[in-house]
CSV table of C-alpha atoms in Angstrom, one decimal:
chain,number,residue,atom,x,y,z
U,172,MET,CA,-2.1,2.2,1.1
U,173,PRO,CA,0.7,-0.1,0.0
U,174,SER,CA,0.4,-2.0,-3.4
U,175,ASP,CA,0.2,-5.5,-1.7
U,176,GLN,CA,-0.7,-8.4,-4.0
U,177,ALA,CA,-2.8,-10.2,-1.3
U,178,LEU,CA,-5.0,-7.1,-0.6
U,179,LEU,CA,-5.3,-6.4,-4.4
U,180,SER,CA,-6.4,-10.0,-5.0
U,181,ARG,CA,-8.9,-9.9,-2.2
U,182,ARG,CA,-10.5,-6.7,-3.3
U,183,ARG,CA,-10.8,-7.8,-6.8
U,184,MET,CA,-12.4,-11.1,-5.8
U,185,ILE,CA,-14.9,-9.1,-3.6
U,186,GLU,CA,-15.9,-6.9,-6.5
U,187,ILE,CA,-16.1,-9.8,-9.0
U,188,SER,CA,-18.3,-11.9,-6.6
U,189,GLY,CA,-20.5,-8.8,-6.0
U,190,LEU,CA,-20.9,-8.2,-9.7
U,191,VAL,CA,-21.8,-11.8,-10.4
U,192,SER,CA,-24.2,-12.3,-7.5
U,193,ARG,CA,-25.8,-8.9,-8.0
U,194,GLY,CA,-26.1,-9.6,-11.8
U,195,ILE,CA,-28.0,-12.8,-11.0
U,196,GLY,CA,-30.3,-10.9,-8.7
U,197,LEU,CA,-30.7,-8.1,-11.3
U,198,VAL,CA,-31.8,-10.5,-14.0
U,199,CYS,CA,-34.2,-12.4,-11.7
U,200,THR,CA,-35.7,-9.2,-10.5
U,201,ALA,CA,-36.2,-7.8,-14.0
U,202,LEU,CA,-37.9,-11.1,-15.1
U,203,TYR,CA,-40.0,-10.9,-12.0
U,204,ALA,CA,-41.0,-7.3,-12.8
U,205,ALA,CA,-41.8,-8.2,-16.4
U,206,GLY,CA,-44.2,-10.9,-15.2
U,207,VAL,CA,-42.1,-13.8,-16.5
U,208,GLY,CA,-42.4,-16.7,-14.2
U,209,ALA,CA,-44.9,-17.9,-11.6
U,210,MET,CA,-46.5,-14.6,-11.0
U,211,SER,CA,-48.7,-13.0,-13.6
U,212,SER,CA,-48.6,-9.3,-14.5
U,213,GLY,CA,-51.9,-8.7,-12.8
U,214,GLN,CA,-50.7,-10.1,-9.5
U,215,LEU,CA,-47.6,-7.9,-9.8
U,216,GLU,CA,-49.7,-4.8,-10.5
U,217,SER,CA,-52.1,-5.4,-7.7
U,218,SER,CA,-49.4,-6.0,-5.1
U,219,GLY,CA,-47.3,-3.0,-6.2
U,220,MET,CA,-44.3,-5.3,-6.7
U,221,ARG,CA,-43.7,-4.3,-10.3
U,222,SER,CA,-42.7,-0.7,-9.5
U,223,ALA,CA,-40.6,-1.7,-6.6
U,224,SER,CA,-38.9,-4.4,-8.7
U,225,TRP,CA,-37.9,-1.8,-11.4
U,226,VAL,CA,-36.6,0.5,-8.7
U,227,ALA,CA,-34.5,-2.4,-7.4
U,228,VAL,CA,-33.2,-3.1,-10.9
U,229,ALA,CA,-32.1,0.6,-11.2
U,230,LEU,CA,-30.4,0.6,-7.8
U,231,MET,CA,-28.5,-2.7,-8.6
U,232,LEU,CA,-27.4,-1.2,-11.9
U,233,CYS,CA,-26.0,1.8,-10.1
U,234,CYS,CA,-24.3,-0.5,-7.6
U,235,ASN,CA,-22.7,-2.5,-10.4
U,236,LEU,CA,-21.3,0.6,-12.0
U,237,VAL,CA,-19.7,1.5,-8.6
U,238,ALA,CA,-18.4,-2.1,-8.4
U,239,VAL,CA,-16.8,-1.9,-11.9
U,240,HIS,CA,-15.0,1.3,-10.9
U,241,ASN,CA,-13.7,-0.4,-7.8
U,242,LEU,CA,-12.6,-3.4,-9.8
U,243,ARG,CA,-10.6,-1.2,-12.1
U,244,ARG,CA,-9.0,0.7,-9.3
U,245,PRO,CA,-8.9,-1.6,-6.2
U,246,LEU,CA,-6.2,0.4,-4.5
U,247,ALA,CA,-7.6,3.9,-5.2
U,248,ARG,CA,-8.0,6.4,-2.3
U,249,TRP,CA,-11.8,6.3,-2.4
U,250,TYR,CA,-12.2,2.5,-2.6
U,251,GLU,CA,-13.5,2.1,1.0
U,252,LEU,CA,-16.1,4.9,0.4
U,253,ARG,CA,-17.3,3.4,-2.8
U,254,SER,CA,-17.5,0.0,-1.1
U,255,ALA,CA,-19.7,1.6,1.6
U,256,VAL,CA,-21.9,3.0,-1.1
U,257,GLN,CA,-22.4,-0.5,-2.5
U,258,VAL,CA,-23.3,-1.9,1.0
U,259,ALA,CA,-25.8,0.9,1.4
U,260,LEU,CA,-27.5,0.3,-2.0
U,261,ASP,CA,-27.6,-3.5,-1.5
U,262,ALA,CA,-29.1,-3.1,2.0
U,263,ALA,CA,-31.7,-0.6,0.6
U,264,VAL,CA,-32.7,-3.0,-2.2
U,265,ILE,CA,-33.0,-6.0,0.2
U,266,CYS,CA,-34.9,-4.1,2.9
U,267,GLY,CA,-37.3,-2.6,0.3
U,268,PHE,CA,-38.0,-6.0,-1.2
U,269,VAL,CA,-38.6,-7.6,2.3
U,270,VAL,CA,-40.9,-4.8,3.5
U,271,ILE,CA,-43.0,-4.9,0.3
U,272,ALA,CA,-43.1,-8.6,0.1
U,273,GLU,CA,-43.9,-9.2,3.7
U,274,GLY,CA,-46.5,-6.4,3.8
U,275,GLN,CA,-48.3,-7.1,0.5
U,276,THR,CA,-47.8,-10.7,-0.4
U,277,ARG,CA,-47.4,-12.1,3.2
U,278,GLU,CA,-44.5,-14.2,2.0
U,279,THR,CA,-41.7,-14.8,4.5
U,280,THR,CA,-38.7,-13.0,3.0
U,281,TRP,CA,-37.0,-11.6,6.1
U,282,PRO,CA,-34.1,-14.2,5.9
U,283,LEU,CA,-32.9,-12.2,2.9
U,284,MET,CA,-31.8,-9.5,5.4
U,285,ALA,CA,-29.0,-11.8,6.4
U,286,LEU,CA,-27.5,-11.3,2.9
U,287,ALA,CA,-27.1,-7.6,3.5
U,288,VAL,CA,-25.3,-8.4,6.8
U,289,VAL,CA,-23.0,-10.8,5.1
U,290,ILE,CA,-22.2,-8.3,2.4
U,291,ALA,CA,-21.3,-5.7,5.0
U,292,ALA,CA,-19.2,-8.2,6.9
U,293,VAL,CA,-17.1,-9.1,3.8
U,294,ARG,CA,-16.5,-5.5,2.9
U,295,HIS,CA,-16.3,-3.7,6.3
U,296,ARG,CA,-15.7,-6.5,8.8
U,297,LEU,CA,-17.4,-6.7,12.2
U,298,PRO,CA,-18.3,-3.0,12.6
U,299,GLY,CA,-19.9,-2.9,9.2
U,300,ALA,CA,-21.9,-6.2,9.9
U,301,VAL,CA,-23.2,-4.9,13.2
U,302,LEU,CA,-24.2,-1.5,11.7
U,303,VAL,CA,-26.1,-3.1,8.8
U,304,TRP,CA,-27.7,-5.6,11.2
U,305,ALA,CA,-28.9,-2.7,13.4
U,306,LEU,CA,-30.3,-0.8,10.4
U,307,THR,CA,-32.0,-3.7,8.8
U,308,SER,CA,-33.5,-4.8,12.1
U,309,ALA,CA,-34.7,-1.3,12.8
U,310,VAL,CA,-36.4,-1.2,9.3
U,311,PHE,CA,-38.1,-4.5,9.9
U,312,VAL,CA,-39.3,-3.6,13.4
U,313,ALA,CA,-40.6,-0.2,12.3
U,314,ALA,CA,-42.5,-1.8,9.4
U,315,PHE,CA,-43.9,-4.8,11.3
U,316,PRO,CA,-43.8,-4.0,15.0
U,317,ASN,CA,-46.3,-6.8,15.8
U,318,SER,CA,-44.8,-9.5,13.6
U,319,PRO,CA,-44.1,-12.8,15.4
U,320,ASP,CA,-40.9,-12.9,13.3
U,321,VAL,CA,-39.2,-9.9,15.1
U,322,PRO,CA,-37.3,-12.1,17.7
U,323,PHE,CA,-36.0,-14.3,14.8
U,324,VAL,CA,-35.0,-11.3,12.7
U,325,LEU,CA,-33.1,-9.8,15.6
U,326,GLY,CA,-31.6,-13.0,17.0
U,327,VAL,CA,-30.7,-14.9,13.8
U,328,ASN,CA,-29.2,-11.9,12.0
U,329,VAL,CA,-27.2,-10.8,15.0
U,330,MET,CA,-25.6,-14.2,15.2
U,331,ILE,CA,-24.8,-14.0,11.4
U,332,ALA,CA,-23.3,-10.6,11.9
U,333,VAL,CA,-21.1,-11.7,14.7
U,334,ILE,CA,-19.9,-14.9,13.0
U,335,THR,CA,-19.2,-13.4,9.6
U,336,GLY,CA,-18.0,-10.1,11.0
U,337,THR,CA,-15.4,-11.7,13.3
U,338,GLN,CA,-14.2,-14.0,10.5
U,339,SER,CA,-13.8,-11.1,8.1
U,340,SER,CA,-12.0,-9.0,10.8
U,341,SER,CA,-9.7,-11.9,11.5
U,342,LEU,CA,-8.8,-12.3,7.8
U,343,ALA,CA,-8.2,-8.5,7.6
U,344,ARG,CA,-5.8,-8.7,10.5
U,345,HIS,CA,-4.0,-11.7,9.0
U,346,LEU,CA,-3.6,-9.8,5.7
U,347,ARG,CA,-2.3,-6.7,7.5
U,348,THR,CA,0.3,-8.9,9.4
U,349,LEU,CA,1.4,-10.4,6.1
U,350,GLN,CA,1.7,-7.0,4.5
U,351,GLU,CA,3.8,-5.8,7.4
U,352,THR,CA,6.0,-8.9,7.4
U,353,ARG,CA,6.5,-8.7,3.6
U,354,ALA,CA,7.4,-5.0,3.9
U,355,ALA,CA,9.9,-5.7,6.6
U,356,LEU,CA,11.5,-8.6,4.6
U,357,GLN,CA,11.6,-6.4,1.5
U,358,HIS,CA,13.3,-3.6,3.5
U,359,GLN,CA,15.8,-6.0,5.0
U,360,ALA,CA,16.6,-7.4,1.5
U,361,THR,CA,17.2,-4.0,-0.1
U,362,HIS,CA,18.6,-1.9,2.8
U,363,ASP,CA,21.8,-1.9,4.9
U,364,GLY,CA,20.9,-3.1,8.4
U,365,LEU,CA,23.3,-0.7,10.1
U,366,THR,CA,22.6,2.6,8.4
U,367,GLY,CA,19.2,1.9,6.9
U,368,LEU,CA,20.5,3.1,3.5
U,369,PRO,CA,19.9,1.2,0.3
U,370,ASN,CA,22.3,-1.7,-0.1
U,371,ARG,CA,24.1,-3.0,-3.2
U,372,ALA,CA,21.1,-4.9,-4.5
U,373,HIS,CA,18.8,-1.9,-4.2
U,374,LEU,CA,21.3,0.4,-5.9
U,375,ALA,CA,21.6,-2.1,-8.8
U,376,GLY,CA,17.9,-2.0,-9.2
U,377,CYS,CA,17.8,1.8,-9.2
U,378,ALA,CA,20.6,1.9,-11.8
U,379,ASP,CA,18.7,-0.5,-14.0
U,380,ARG,CA,15.9,2.0,-14.2
U,381,PHE,CA,18.2,4.6,-15.7
U,382,THR,CA,19.6,2.4,-18.5
U,383,GLY,CA,20.6,4.6,-21.5
U,384,ARG,CA,20.5,7.8,-19.5
U,385,PRO,CA,23.3,9.8,-18.0
U,386,LEU,CA,24.4,8.5,-14.7
U,387,GLY,CA,27.0,9.7,-12.2
U,388,VAL,CA,28.5,7.3,-9.7
U,389,LEU,CA,30.4,8.4,-6.6
U,390,LEU,CA,32.3,5.9,-4.5
U,391,LEU,CA,33.2,7.2,-1.1
U,392,ASP,CA,35.7,5.8,1.3
U,393,LEU,CA,36.2,7.3,4.8
U,394,ASN,CA,39.7,8.3,5.7
U,395,GLY,CA,40.6,7.5,9.3
U,396,PHE,CA,37.7,5.2,10.0
U,397,LYS,CA,40.0,2.3,11.0
U,398,LEU,CA,41.6,4.5,13.7
U,399,VAL,CA,38.2,5.2,15.2
U,400,ASN,CA,37.4,1.5,15.3
U,401,ASP,CA,40.8,0.6,16.8
U,402,THR,CA,40.7,3.4,19.4
U,403,HIS,CA,37.0,3.6,20.5
U,404,GLY,CA,35.7,0.2,19.5
U,405,HIS,CA,33.3,-1.2,16.9
U,406,ALA,CA,30.2,0.2,18.6
U,407,ALA,CA,31.6,3.7,18.1
U,408,GLY,CA,32.5,2.9,14.5
U,409,ASP,CA,29.0,1.7,13.8
U,410,LEU,CA,27.5,4.8,15.3
U,411,LEU,CA,29.9,6.9,13.2
U,412,LEU,CA,28.8,5.1,10.0
U,413,HIS,CA,25.2,5.8,10.9
U,414,ARG,CA,25.9,9.5,11.4
U,415,ILE,CA,27.9,9.7,8.1
U,416,GLY,CA,25.0,8.0,6.3
U,417,ASP,CA,22.6,10.6,7.7
U,418,ARG,CA,24.9,13.4,6.6
U,419,LEU,CA,25.3,12.1,3.1
U,420,THR,CA,21.5,11.8,2.8
U,421,THR,CA,21.0,15.4,4.0
U,422,ALA,CA,23.8,16.7,1.8
U,423,MET,CA,22.3,15.1,-1.4
U,424,ARG,CA,18.8,16.2,-0.6
U,425,ASP,CA,18.9,19.4,-2.7
U,426,VAL,CA,21.2,18.0,-5.5
U,427,THR,CA,19.0,17.2,-8.5
U,428,SER,CA,19.7,16.6,-12.1
U,429,PRO,CA,18.3,18.9,-14.9
U,430,ASP,CA,15.5,16.3,-15.2
U,431,GLY,CA,14.6,16.6,-11.6
U,432,ASP,CA,15.9,13.1,-10.6
U,433,ALA,CA,17.0,12.8,-7.0
U,434,PRO,CA,20.3,11.2,-5.9
U,435,VAL,CA,20.3,7.7,-4.2
U,436,VAL,CA,22.7,7.3,-1.3
U,437,GLY,CA,23.7,3.7,-0.3
U,438,ARG,CA,26.2,1.8,1.7
U,439,VAL,CA,28.1,-1.0,-0.1
U,440,GLY,CA,30.1,-2.4,2.8
U,441,GLY,CA,32.6,-1.5,5.4
U,442,ASP,CA,33.2,2.3,5.3
U,443,GLU,CA,32.3,2.6,1.7
U,444,PHE,CA,29.3,4.5,0.4
U,445,LEU,CA,27.9,4.8,-3.1
U,446,VAL,CA,26.0,7.7,-4.5
U,447,LEU,CA,24.0,7.4,-7.7
U,448,LEU,CA,23.3,10.7,-9.6
U,449,PRO,CA,20.7,9.9,-12.3
U,450,GLY,CA,20.6,12.3,-15.2
U,451,ALA,CA,23.7,14.1,-13.9
U,452,GLY,CA,26.3,16.0,-15.9
U,453,PRO,CA,29.8,17.2,-14.8
U,454,GLY,CA,28.3,20.2,-13.1
U,455,THR,CA,25.9,18.2,-10.9
U,456,VAL,CA,28.7,15.7,-10.1
U,457,ALA,CA,31.0,18.5,-9.0
U,458,ALA,CA,28.3,20.1,-6.8
U,459,ALA,CA,27.6,16.7,-5.2
U,460,CYS,CA,31.3,16.1,-4.4
U,461,GLU,CA,31.7,19.6,-2.9
U,462,ARG,CA,28.7,19.0,-0.6
U,463,ILE,CA,30.1,15.6,0.5
U,464,ARG,CA,33.6,17.1,1.2
U,465,GLU,CA,31.9,19.7,3.4
U,466,ALA,CA,29.6,17.4,5.3
U,467,VAL,CA,31.8,14.4,6.1
U,468,PRO,CA,34.7,16.0,8.0
U,469,VAL,CA,32.5,17.8,10.5
U,470,PRO,CA,33.4,16.4,14.0
U,471,ALA,CA,30.9,13.7,15.1
U,472,ASP,CA,29.9,13.4,18.8
U,473,LEU,CA,29.7,9.7,19.7
U,474,GLY,CA,28.8,10.1,23.3
U,475,ASP,CA,30.7,10.0,26.6
U,476,GLY,CA,32.7,13.0,25.5
U,477,VAL,CA,34.1,11.2,22.4
U,478,ARG,CA,34.3,13.4,19.3
U,479,VAL,CA,36.0,12.1,16.1
U,480,THR,CA,36.7,13.5,12.7
U,481,VAL,CA,37.2,11.5,9.5
U,482,GLY,CA,37.9,12.5,6.0
U,483,VAL,CA,36.6,11.2,2.7
U,484,SER,CA,38.1,10.1,-0.6
U,485,ILE,CA,35.8,10.2,-3.6
U,486,GLY,CA,36.0,8.3,-6.9
U,487,VAL,CA,33.9,9.5,-9.8
U,488,ALA,CA,32.5,7.8,-12.9
U,489,LEU,CA,30.2,9.4,-15.3
U,490,ARG,CA,28.2,7.8,-18.0
U,491,PRO,CA,26.9,10.0,-20.8
U,492,ALA,CA,23.5,9.8,-22.4
U,493,GLY,CA,23.2,6.7,-24.6
U,494,GLY,CA,26.2,5.1,-22.8
U,495,GLU,CA,26.1,1.3,-22.1
U,496,ALA,CA,28.3,1.1,-19.1
U,497,THR,CA,26.7,-1.0,-16.3
U,498,LEU,CA,26.7,-0.1,-12.6
U,499,ALA,CA,29.4,-2.7,-12.0
U,500,ALA,CA,31.6,-1.1,-14.7
U,501,LEU,CA,31.0,2.4,-13.4
U,502,THR,CA,31.7,1.3,-9.8
U,503,ALA,CA,34.9,-0.3,-10.8
U,504,GLU,CA,35.9,2.9,-12.6
U,505,ALA,CA,35.0,5.0,-9.6
U,506,ASP,CA,36.9,2.6,-7.3
U,507,ALA,CA,40.1,3.1,-9.4
U,508,ALA,CA,39.6,6.9,-9.3
U,509,MET,CA,39.0,6.8,-5.5
U,510,TYR,CA,42.2,4.9,-4.8
U,511,ARG,CA,44.2,7.2,-7.1
U,512,GLU,CA,42.9,10.1,-5.0
U,513,LYS,CA,43.7,8.3,-1.8
U,514,HIS,CA,47.2,7.4,-3.0
U,515,GLY,CA,47.8,11.0,-4.1
U,516,ARG,CA,46.8,12.3,-0.6
U,517,ARG,CA,49.2,9.9,1.0
U,518,GLN,CA,52.1,11.0,-1.2
U,519,ALA,CA,51.3,14.6,-0.5
U,520,ALA,CA,51.3,13.9,3.2
């Protein structure tokens, strides 16, 4: 799961609210078990509520420990499972309290079961709310099959499950849509729309992460691309650029620096591509250039029987460890080297 700020905030608020509300319940239950308040110790002992209350305190403490873990790692792989554990423990405490209170003190406490349903709805949306409603209702009916409150327990709590569950599910869908939209916008802002490769902004961000480290920069220009555009049209040229981008990505896949850093291939405009080689020395740069010169000139099938071949000119700039040259300076240096190579090829021809 992506690190989305909205999801992160929502999960943290769920855990904080759970900790606070459960903490209040824990304190009240402990005071109740200790005989502090309206009920005396004798009444608690005779009704069996003291033991049940201390068990509830222990379960709530365990639940809060799980909540603290979830709060610290809201995007962890096991977040949903730990959340389900909290729902189960909360439901067990509430059902136990209701069964004992209704059975031994004759107090009407079944409305508390709605709290378990709401907790499940917040954490696990409509399916969770309905499941907890079914379980809590089954517990109540099994404990008090002849109670006149059975229709109210089933009817009121199922309405609460549907209302809170659908609202929570709607919010979850809304957050998921926001995540997808944000991811799409982020991709559009940092990637070339034609080839899907990183654009200049993305490349600049990557280069910033390697400040002070060795960095090789390769600026590529396709030879003969204009002829393809003029002869076969811009659609064919666009398709060729996409094919070349795929080839460059594949060619650079196994080129790694001594530190294990992978190259970054991007398109900076027109028929120019830029390759970043973080941590690279002269040997890595030479190997990358060789792979590119082998991959690019392979004839490309553009459909309808059209096969074209283009060459590539490569300009190289290399920053040593501890160097201060920026990506803009390295690109300018590579650009000058590329045009020297292109000019030399023309003179040779």
